[in-house]
């Protein structure tokens, strides 16, 4: 969604109509004051998302005995706003249209025409939009900004829905209303639209940012523009410029609601340039300053990741402490945090701690299947490393082999994971002295798991682990002086056409030259 921090256009217009409820007739009766309070309560219910409460209040008002046309029109205006907020444009337009059939004051009619035109435009009812917008222009008069407001709100609402129609609507607004006081809103919104394209278009976005900056801006517009300017640099893949923009934003707008997000961007870009100390500080600041923010957990997670990459022992301990906090919270990053703890402990050769962490991840309820498979694979590697440190302890090796066999039997495992697990299981079998079983496993992989389909469509990991299976088989065959069989496997791997096919072909050629193995002329 495009962020521009504004109320919905209908809510704003409805608020204007309600505040005018008594003033335009000069009424000050207790009944009128009560009506105004009731209308305001309904509007607050809509803004708070209490749609059922607002709907009941509107229904009660419509049942009241003989409401005046003006009162009924205001209720219908609120009903239209409610349905618009519910994204029920058909019911919304019907409510506004019904209200416009009543004998009502000119200001209220103008508001209703505005709302009806906006909803018609957003629901692609071109004929109705043209009719209501024409009536609005006539009712508002030549010096009114309302026609421009309508065009702008239509474009901004389309932009908030990431609709491609917003480009034309906003560009048309800029052409028709170049002196409108909110031209900058259109320019900034267009910049955001260019940033969410695939791929992003930072050059076009920067042009609109520059055009907006040349205007007289309100404080809200300046803050919005400065925020979007950060994302322009992110899209341009210029982390240094993104860091500078983010630092400036935080200095200029210390109380901004966008501060948590900007701190995350700042941390991410320090991370990109491998300035892990500063990245850690920014990510941790998100969680410290905004503990209730949805970004707090993510901030802690990446603060830990940054700390783990500084390679300082005290920071690695801090990384484990931060990941433990994330894991103990039980949020969506709990399992990934435990997995990262396991990887860091494995890197520090604390095999038992690593295995314990991977066991927790694999048993975590609701863990993403691919993360569970990764944890099983890492558990197997940790067991293998532990056995190697203990002179190939057979019990630990057997546990590692079983972990890799479990992955191959898991229906959630992709072909890449199964190939990786098979190669690792083969290494376990070799370490256990079961060379013949290992060779059978490698041979079955090479025969049954040949990468299929266009090369570009096959994951690189699939080619890589297929190559490794071939390399392991070649190594075992060389130990047995089975040179011709080794050459045949090298040729088979080379024919897959993957990223390491050339390397496999070179291995086969070296074996031929070294051992005088030539292709049979009959073949």
Coordinates of C-alpha atoms in Angstrom, one line a residue:
X1 CA 0.0 0.0 0.0
X2 CA 1.2 3.5 -0.7
X3 CA 1.7 5.4 2.5
X4 CA 0.5 9.0 2.6
X5 CA -0.9 9.2 6.2
X6 CA -4.2 10.7 5.3
X7 CA -7.8 9.9 6.3
X8 CA -10.0 8.4 3.6
X9 CA -11.4 11.1 1.3
X10 CA -15.0 10.2 2.1
X11 CA -14.4 10.4 5.9
X12 CA -12.9 13.8 5.5
X13 CA -15.8 15.1 3.4
X14 CA -18.4 13.6 5.7
X15 CA -16.7 15.3 8.7
X16 CA -17.1 18.6 6.9
X17 CA -20.8 18.0 6.3
X18 CA -21.5 17.0 9.9
X19 CA -19.7 20.0 11.4
X20 CA -21.9 22.2 9.2
X21 CA -25.1 20.4 10.3
X22 CA -26.5 23.2 12.5
X23 CA -24.5 26.2 11.3
X24 CA -26.0 26.6 7.8
X25 CA -29.5 26.9 9.2
X26 CA -28.5 28.8 12.3
X27 CA -30.2 26.1 14.5
X28 CA -29.2 25.7 18.1
X29 CA -31.9 23.6 19.5
X30 CA -31.2 20.7 21.9
X31 CA -32.6 18.3 19.3
X32 CA -30.1 19.5 16.7
X33 CA -27.2 19.4 19.2
X34 CA -28.3 15.8 20.0
X35 CA -28.3 14.9 16.3
X36 CA -24.9 16.4 15.8
X37 CA -23.6 14.3 18.7
X38 CA -25.2 11.1 17.3
X39 CA -23.7 11.8 13.8
X40 CA -20.3 12.3 15.3
X41 CA -20.6 9.1 17.2
X42 CA -21.4 7.2 14.0
X43 CA -18.4 8.8 12.3
X44 CA -16.1 7.8 15.1
X45 CA -17.4 4.2 15.0
X46 CA -16.6 4.1 11.3
X47 CA -13.1 5.5 11.9
X48 CA -12.5 3.0 14.7
X49 CA -13.6 0.1 12.5
X50 CA -16.7 -0.7 14.4
X51 CA -18.8 -1.2 11.3
X52 CA -21.5 -3.2 13.0
X53 CA -22.0 -0.5 15.6
X54 CA -22.2 2.2 12.9
X55 CA -24.5 0.1 10.8
X56 CA -26.9 -0.4 13.8
X57 CA -26.9 3.3 14.6
X58 CA -27.6 4.3 11.0
X59 CA -30.5 1.8 10.8
X60 CA -32.0 3.2 14.0
X61 CA -31.8 6.7 12.6
X62 CA -33.5 5.7 9.3
X63 CA -36.3 4.1 11.3
X64 CA -36.9 7.3 13.3
X65 CA -40.3 8.9 12.8
X66 CA -40.4 11.4 9.9
X67 CA -36.8 12.6 9.7
X68 CA -36.3 15.8 7.7
X69 CA -34.8 15.4 4.2
X70 CA -31.7 17.2 5.5
X71 CA -31.3 14.7 8.4
X72 CA -32.0 11.7 6.2
X73 CA -29.5 12.9 3.6
X74 CA -26.8 13.2 6.3
X75 CA -27.6 9.7 7.5
X76 CA -27.3 8.4 3.9
X77 CA -24.0 10.3 3.6
X78 CA -22.7 8.4 6.6
X79 CA -24.1 5.1 5.2
X80 CA -22.3 5.7 1.9
X81 CA -19.1 6.4 3.8
X82 CA -19.5 3.2 5.9
X83 CA -20.0 1.1 2.7
X84 CA -17.1 2.8 1.0
X85 CA -14.9 1.9 4.0
X86 CA -16.1 -1.7 3.7
X87 CA -15.1 -1.5 0.0
X88 CA -18.7 -2.1 -1.0
X89 CA -18.8 0.6 -3.7
X90 CA -22.1 -0.4 -5.1
X91 CA -24.0 0.1 -1.8
X92 CA -21.9 3.2 -1.2
X93 CA -22.9 4.9 -4.4
X94 CA -26.5 3.8 -4.0
X95 CA -26.7 5.6 -0.6
X96 CA -25.2 8.8 -2.0
X97 CA -27.5 8.7 -5.0
X98 CA -30.6 8.2 -2.8
X99 CA -29.5 11.2 -0.7
X100 CA -29.2 13.4 -3.8
X101 CA -32.8 12.8 -4.7
X102 CA -33.9 14.7 -1.6
X103 CA -34.5 18.4 -1.2
X104 CA -31.4 19.5 0.8
X105 CA -29.2 22.4 1.3
X106 CA -26.6 23.4 -1.3
X107 CA -23.5 22.7 0.9
X108 CA -24.7 19.2 1.7
X109 CA -25.6 18.6 -1.9
X110 CA -22.1 19.6 -2.9
X111 CA -20.6 17.2 -0.4
X112 CA -22.8 14.4 -1.7
X113 CA -22.0 15.1 -5.3
X114 CA -18.3 15.0 -4.4
X115 CA -18.6 11.6 -2.6
X116 CA -20.8 10.1 -5.4
X117 CA -18.4 11.2 -8.1
X118 CA -15.5 9.8 -6.2
X119 CA -17.1 6.4 -5.6
X120 CA -18.3 6.2 -9.2
X121 CA -14.8 7.0 -10.5
X122 CA -13.2 4.4 -8.3
X123 CA -15.7 1.7 -9.3
X124 CA -15.1 2.5 -13.0
X125 CA -18.6 3.8 -13.6
X126 CA -17.5 6.3 -16.1
X127 CA -20.9 7.6 -17.1
X128 CA -22.0 8.2 -13.5
X129 CA -18.6 9.8 -12.7
X130 CA -18.9 12.2 -15.6
X131 CA -22.5 13.1 -14.5
X132 CA -21.7 13.7 -10.8
X133 CA -18.4 15.5 -11.5
X134 CA -20.1 17.9 -14.0
X135 CA -22.9 18.6 -11.4
X136 CA -20.2 19.2 -8.8
X137 CA -18.4 21.7 -11.0
X138 CA -21.6 23.6 -11.6
X139 CA -22.6 23.5 -7.9
X140 CA -19.2 24.5 -6.6
X141 CA -18.6 27.4 -8.9
X142 CA -15.6 28.4 -11.1
X143 CA -13.3 29.4 -8.2
X144 CA -13.8 26.3 -6.1
X145 CA -11.0 23.7 -5.6
X146 CA -13.5 20.9 -5.3
X147 CA -13.2 19.6 -8.9
X148 CA -9.5 19.5 -8.4
X149 CA -9.9 17.9 -5.0
X150 CA -12.1 15.2 -6.6
X151 CA -9.6 14.4 -9.3
X152 CA -6.8 14.3 -6.7
X153 CA -8.6 12.1 -4.2
X154 CA -9.6 9.7 -6.9
X155 CA -5.9 9.4 -7.9
X156 CA -4.7 9.1 -4.4
X157 CA -7.2 6.5 -3.5
X158 CA -6.3 4.5 -6.7
X159 CA -2.6 4.9 -5.7
X160 CA -3.4 3.6 -2.1
X161 CA -4.8 0.5 -3.8
X162 CA -1.7 0.2 -6.0
X163 CA -3.9 0.6 -9.1
X164 CA -2.2 1.3 -12.4
X165 CA -5.1 3.7 -13.2
X166 CA -3.6 6.1 -10.6
X167 CA -0.8 7.1 -13.1
X168 CA -3.3 8.5 -15.6
X169 CA -5.6 10.0 -13.0
X170 CA -2.8 11.8 -11.2
X171 CA -1.0 13.0 -14.4
X172 CA -4.4 14.3 -15.7
X173 CA -4.9 16.2 -12.4
X174 CA -1.4 17.8 -12.7
X175 CA -2.3 18.9 -16.3
X176 CA -5.8 20.2 -15.5
X177 CA -5.0 21.8 -12.1
X178 CA -1.4 22.9 -12.2
X179 CA -2.1 25.6 -9.5
X180 CA -4.0 23.4 -7.1
X181 CA -2.7 23.8 -3.6
X182 CA -2.2 20.1 -3.3
X183 CA -0.2 19.5 -6.4
X184 CA 2.7 18.2 -4.3
X185 CA 0.5 15.4 -3.0
X186 CA 0.1 14.1 -6.6
X187 CA 3.8 14.4 -7.3
X188 CA 4.8 12.5 -4.2
X189 CA 2.2 9.9 -4.8
X190 CA 3.4 9.4 -8.3
X191 CA 6.9 9.0 -7.0
X192 CA 5.7 6.2 -4.7
X193 CA 3.9 4.5 -7.5
X194 CA 7.1 4.4 -9.6
X195 CA 8.9 2.9 -6.6
X196 CA 6.5 -0.1 -6.4
X197 CA 6.8 -1.0 -10.0
X198 CA 8.6 -4.2 -10.9
X199 CA 11.4 -3.3 -11.4
X200 CA 11.3 0.0 -9.4
X201 CA 11.9 3.1 -11.4
X202 CA 13.9 5.4 -9.1
X203 CA 14.8 7.9 -11.9
X204 CA 11.1 8.7 -12.6
X205 CA 10.4 8.7 -8.9
X206 CA 13.2 11.2 -8.3
X207 CA 11.8 13.5 -11.0
X208 CA 8.5 13.7 -9.2
X209 CA 10.2 14.2 -5.8
X210 CA 12.2 17.2 -7.3
X211 CA 9.0 18.6 -8.8
X212 CA 7.2 18.4 -5.4
X213 CA 10.2 19.9 -3.6
X214 CA 9.9 23.0 -5.8
X215 CA 6.5 23.6 -4.4
X216 CA 5.5 25.4 -1.2
X217 CA 5.0 22.4 1.2
X218 CA 3.1 21.9 4.4
X219 CA 5.0 20.2 7.2
X220 CA 3.1 16.9 6.5
X221 CA 4.0 17.1 2.9
X222 CA 7.7 17.8 3.7
X223 CA 7.8 14.8 6.1
X224 CA 6.1 12.5 3.5
X225 CA 8.4 13.7 0.8
X226 CA 11.5 13.2 2.9
X227 CA 10.4 9.7 3.7
X228 CA 9.8 8.8 0.0
X229 CA 13.2 10.3 -0.9
X230 CA 14.8 7.6 1.3
X231 CA 13.0 4.9 -0.7
X232 CA 14.2 6.4 -3.9
X233 CA 17.8 5.8 -2.9
X234 CA 16.9 2.3 -1.7
X235 CA 15.4 1.5 -5.1
X236 CA 18.4 3.0 -6.8
X237 CA 20.5 0.5 -4.7
X238 CA 22.6 3.3 -3.3
X239 CA 23.0 2.4 0.4
X240 CA 25.3 5.3 1.2
X241 CA 22.7 7.8 -0.1
X242 CA 19.9 5.9 1.7
X243 CA 21.9 6.1 5.0
X244 CA 22.4 9.9 4.5
X245 CA 18.7 10.4 3.7
X246 CA 17.6 8.3 6.7
X247 CA 19.9 10.1 9.1
X248 CA 18.6 13.5 7.9
X249 CA 15.0 12.3 8.3
X250 CA 15.6 11.2 11.8
X251 CA 17.2 14.5 12.7
X252 CA 14.5 16.6 11.0
X253 CA 11.5 14.6 12.2
X254 CA 12.3 13.1 15.6
X255 CA 8.7 12.6 16.6
X256 CA 7.6 11.1 13.2
X257 CA 5.3 8.1 13.2
X258 CA 7.6 6.8 10.4
X259 CA 10.6 6.7 12.7
X260 CA 10.5 2.9 13.4
X261 CA 10.4 2.2 9.7
X262 CA 13.2 4.6 8.9
X263 CA 15.4 3.1 11.6
X264 CA 14.9 -0.3 10.0
X265 CA 15.9 1.1 6.6
X266 CA 18.9 2.7 8.2
X267 CA 19.9 -0.6 9.8
X268 CA 19.3 -2.5 6.6
X269 CA 21.6 -0.3 4.6
X270 CA 24.4 -0.3 7.2
X271 CA 24.0 -4.1 7.0
X272 CA 24.3 -4.0 3.2
X273 CA 27.6 -2.2 3.3
X274 CA 28.8 -4.6 6.1
X275 CA 28.8 -2.0 8.8
X276 CA 27.4 -4.5 11.2
X277 CA 28.2 -2.4 14.4
X278 CA 26.0 0.5 13.2
X279 CA 23.4 -1.9 11.8
X280 CA 23.1 -3.6 15.2
X281 CA 22.7 -0.2 16.9
X282 CA 19.9 0.9 14.6
X283 CA 18.0 -2.4 14.7
X284 CA 18.2 -2.6 18.4
X285 CA 17.0 1.0 18.7
X286 CA 13.8 0.1 17.0
X287 CA 13.0 -2.5 19.7
X288 CA 14.2 -0.2 22.5
X289 CA 12.3 2.9 21.4
X290 CA 9.2 1.2 20.1
X291 CA 8.7 -2.1 22.0
X292 CA 5.1 -2.3 21.0
X293 CA 5.7 -1.7 17.3
X294 CA 5.2 -4.6 14.8
X295 CA 8.8 -4.0 13.8
X296 CA 10.2 -4.5 17.3
X297 CA 10.6 -8.3 16.9
X298 CA 12.2 -7.9 13.5
X299 CA 14.5 -5.2 14.9
X300 CA 15.7 -7.6 17.6
X301 CA 16.2 -10.4 15.2
X302 CA 18.4 -8.4 12.8
X303 CA 20.2 -6.7 15.7
X304 CA 21.3 -10.2 16.7
X305 CA 22.2 -11.1 13.1
X306 CA 24.3 -8.0 12.8
X307 CA 26.0 -8.8 16.2
X308 CA 26.8 -12.3 15.0
X309 CA 28.6 -11.0 12.0
X310 CA 30.9 -8.6 13.8
X311 CA 33.1 -11.7 14.7
X312 CA 33.7 -10.3 18.2
X313 CA 33.1 -12.9 20.9
X314 CA 31.1 -10.5 23.1
X315 CA 28.9 -9.6 20.2
X316 CA 28.3 -13.2 19.4
X317 CA 27.2 -13.7 23.0
X318 CA 24.9 -10.7 22.6
X319 CA 23.5 -12.2 19.4
X320 CA 22.5 -15.4 21.2
X321 CA 21.0 -13.3 24.1
X322 CA 18.9 -11.2 21.6
X323 CA 17.8 -14.3 19.6
X324 CA 16.8 -15.9 22.8
X325 CA 14.6 -12.9 23.7
X326 CA 12.9 -13.2 20.2
X327 CA 12.5 -17.0 20.6
X328 CA 11.0 -16.7 24.1
X329 CA 8.4 -14.2 22.8
X330 CA 6.9 -17.0 20.7
X331 CA 6.2 -14.7 17.7
X332 CA 6.6 -15.5 14.0
X333 CA 10.4 -15.2 14.2
X334 CA 10.7 -17.5 17.2
X335 CA 11.7 -20.6 15.2
X336 CA 14.0 -18.7 12.8
X337 CA 15.7 -17.2 15.9
X338 CA 16.3 -20.6 17.4
X339 CA 17.7 -21.8 14.1
X340 CA 20.1 -18.8 14.0
X341 CA 21.3 -19.7 17.5
X342 CA 22.0 -23.2 16.3
X343 CA 24.0 -22.0 13.3
X344 CA 26.1 -19.6 15.5
X345 CA 26.7 -22.4 18.1
X346 CA 27.7 -24.7 15.2
X347 CA 30.1 -22.1 13.9
X348 CA 31.6 -21.9 17.4
X349 CA 32.0 -25.7 17.5
X350 CA 29.6 -26.0 20.4
X351 CA 27.9 -29.0 18.8
X352 CA 25.7 -30.0 21.7
X353 CA 24.2 -26.5 22.0
X354 CA 23.7 -26.4 18.2
X355 CA 22.0 -29.8 18.1
X356 CA 19.7 -28.8 21.0
X357 CA 18.7 -25.6 19.1
X358 CA 18.0 -27.5 15.9
X359 CA 15.9 -30.1 17.8
X360 CA 13.7 -27.3 19.1
X361 CA 13.2 -25.8 15.7
X362 CA 12.3 -29.2 14.1
X363 CA 9.8 -29.8 16.9
X364 CA 8.3 -26.3 16.9
X365 CA 4.5 -26.4 16.2
X366 CA 3.7 -24.7 13.0
X367 CA 7.3 -24.3 11.8
X368 CA 7.6 -23.5 8.1
X369 CA 8.3 -26.9 6.4
X370 CA 11.4 -25.6 4.6
X371 CA 12.8 -24.2 7.9
X372 CA 12.1 -27.5 9.6
X373 CA 14.0 -29.3 6.8
X374 CA 16.9 -26.8 7.1
X375 CA 17.0 -27.5 10.9
X376 CA 17.2 -31.3 10.3
X377 CA 20.0 -30.8 7.7
X378 CA 21.9 -28.6 10.1
X379 CA 21.3 -31.0 12.9
X380 CA 22.8 -33.8 10.7
X381 CA 25.9 -31.6 9.9
X382 CA 26.3 -30.8 13.6
X383 CA 26.2 -34.5 14.5
X384 CA 28.7 -35.2 11.7
X385 CA 31.1 -32.5 12.9
X386 CA 30.8 -33.7 16.5
X387 CA 31.7 -37.2 15.4
X388 CA 34.7 -36.0 13.5
X389 CA 35.9 -34.2 16.6
X390 CA 35.6 -37.5 18.5
X391 CA 37.5 -39.7 16.0
X392 CA 34.4 -40.7 14.0
X393 CA 32.3 -41.8 17.0
X394 CA 30.0 -44.4 15.4
X395 CA 27.0 -43.7 17.5
X396 CA 27.0 -40.0 16.6
X397 CA 27.7 -40.8 13.0
X398 CA 24.7 -43.2 13.0
X399 CA 22.5 -40.4 14.4
X400 CA 23.8 -38.1 11.6
X401 CA 23.1 -40.6 8.9
X402 CA 19.5 -41.1 10.3
X403 CA 18.9 -37.4 10.2
X404 CA 19.9 -37.2 6.6
X405 CA 17.8 -40.3 5.7
X406 CA 14.8 -38.6 7.4
X407 CA 15.1 -35.6 5.1
X408 CA 15.1 -37.8 2.0
X409 CA 11.9 -39.5 3.2
X410 CA 10.2 -36.2 4.1
X411 CA 7.5 -35.2 1.5
X412 CA 8.1 -31.5 2.3
X413 CA 11.8 -31.8 1.1
X414 CA 12.5 -30.3 -2.3
X415 CA 14.7 -32.1 -4.7
X416 CA 17.6 -29.9 -3.8
X417 CA 17.2 -30.8 -0.1
X418 CA 17.0 -34.5 -0.9
X419 CA 20.1 -34.3 -3.0
X420 CA 22.0 -32.5 -0.3
X421 CA 20.8 -35.0 2.3
X422 CA 21.9 -37.9 0.1
X423 CA 25.4 -36.6 -0.3
X424 CA 25.7 -36.0 3.4
X425 CA 24.4 -39.4 4.2
X426 CA 27.0 -40.8 1.8
X427 CA 29.7 -39.0 3.7
X428 CA 28.4 -40.5 7.0
X429 CA 28.4 -44.0 5.4
X430 CA 32.0 -43.5 4.3
X431 CA 33.0 -42.4 7.7
X432 CA 31.4 -45.5 9.2
X433 CA 33.5 -47.6 6.8
X434 CA 30.5 -48.6 4.7
X435 CA 32.1 -47.5 1.4
X436 CA 30.1 -49.9 -0.7
X437 CA 26.8 -48.6 0.7
X438 CA 28.0 -45.0 0.1
X439 CA 28.8 -45.8 -3.5
X440 CA 25.4 -47.4 -4.1
X441 CA 23.8 -44.2 -2.7
X442 CA 25.8 -41.9 -4.9
X443 CA 25.0 -44.1 -7.9
X444 CA 21.3 -44.0 -7.2
X445 CA 21.4 -40.2 -7.0
X446 CA 23.2 -40.0 -10.3
X447 CA 20.8 -42.3 -12.0
X448 CA 17.4 -41.2 -10.5
X449 CA 17.9 -37.5 -9.7
X450 CA 19.2 -36.1 -13.0
X451 CA 18.2 -32.4 -13.2
X452 CA 15.4 -32.1 -15.7
X453 CA 14.0 -29.3 -17.8
X454 CA 15.6 -26.1 -19.1
X455 CA 18.8 -25.3 -17.4
X456 CA 17.5 -21.8 -16.4
X457 CA 14.5 -23.3 -14.7
X458 CA 16.4 -25.7 -12.5
X459 CA 17.6 -24.3 -9.1
X460 CA 21.3 -23.8 -8.9
X461 CA 21.4 -25.9 -5.6
X462 CA 20.0 -28.9 -7.5
X463 CA 22.8 -28.8 -10.0
X464 CA 25.4 -28.2 -7.3
X465 CA 24.4 -31.2 -5.1
X466 CA 24.1 -33.4 -8.2
X467 CA 27.7 -32.4 -9.1
X468 CA 28.8 -33.1 -5.5
X469 CA 27.3 -36.6 -5.7
X470 CA 29.1 -37.2 -8.9
X471 CA 32.4 -35.9 -7.4
X472 CA 32.0 -38.2 -4.4
X473 CA 31.4 -41.2 -6.6
X474 CA 34.4 -40.3 -8.8
X475 CA 36.6 -40.1 -5.6
X476 CA 35.5 -43.5 -4.4
X477 CA 36.0 -45.0 -7.9
X478 CA 39.5 -43.5 -8.1
X479 CA 40.4 -45.2 -4.8
X480 CA 39.5 -48.5 -6.4
X481 CA 41.4 -47.7 -9.6
X482 CA 38.2 -47.8 -11.6
X483 CA 39.2 -45.0 -13.9
X484 CA 36.9 -45.7 -16.8
X485 CA 33.8 -45.8 -14.5
X486 CA 35.0 -42.5 -13.0
X487 CA 35.3 -40.9 -16.5
X488 CA 31.8 -42.1 -17.4
X489 CA 30.4 -40.4 -14.3
X490 CA 32.3 -37.2 -15.1
X491 CA 30.8 -37.3 -18.6
X492 CA 27.3 -37.9 -17.3
X493 CA 27.5 -34.9 -14.9
X494 CA 29.0 -32.7 -17.7
X495 CA 26.0 -33.5 -19.9
X496 CA 23.5 -32.0 -17.4
X497 CA 24.5 -28.5 -18.7
X498 CA 24.4 -27.0 -15.2
X499 CA 26.7 -24.3 -13.8
X500 CA 29.4 -26.9 -13.0
X501 CA 29.1 -28.9 -16.2
X502 CA 32.4 -27.4 -17.5
X503 CA 34.2 -28.4 -14.3
X504 CA 32.9 -31.9 -14.6
X505 CA 34.0 -32.1 -18.2
X506 CA 37.5 -31.0 -17.2
X507 CA 37.7 -33.6 -14.5
X508 CA 36.8 -36.3 -17.1
X509 CA 39.4 -35.0 -19.5
X510 CA 42.2 -35.0 -16.9
X511 CA 41.3 -38.6 -16.0
X512 CA 41.4 -39.6 -19.6
X513 CA 44.8 -38.0 -20.2
X514 CA 46.4 -39.3 -17.0
X515 CA 45.2 -42.9 -17.4
X516 CA 45.2 -43.1 -21.2
X517 CA 41.4 -43.8 -21.4
X518 CA 40.1 -43.1 -24.8
X519 CA 36.5 -43.4 -26.1
X520 CA 35.7 -46.8 -27.8
X521 CA 35.6 -46.0 -31.6
X522 CA 32.6 -48.3 -31.8
X523 CA 30.6 -45.9 -29.6

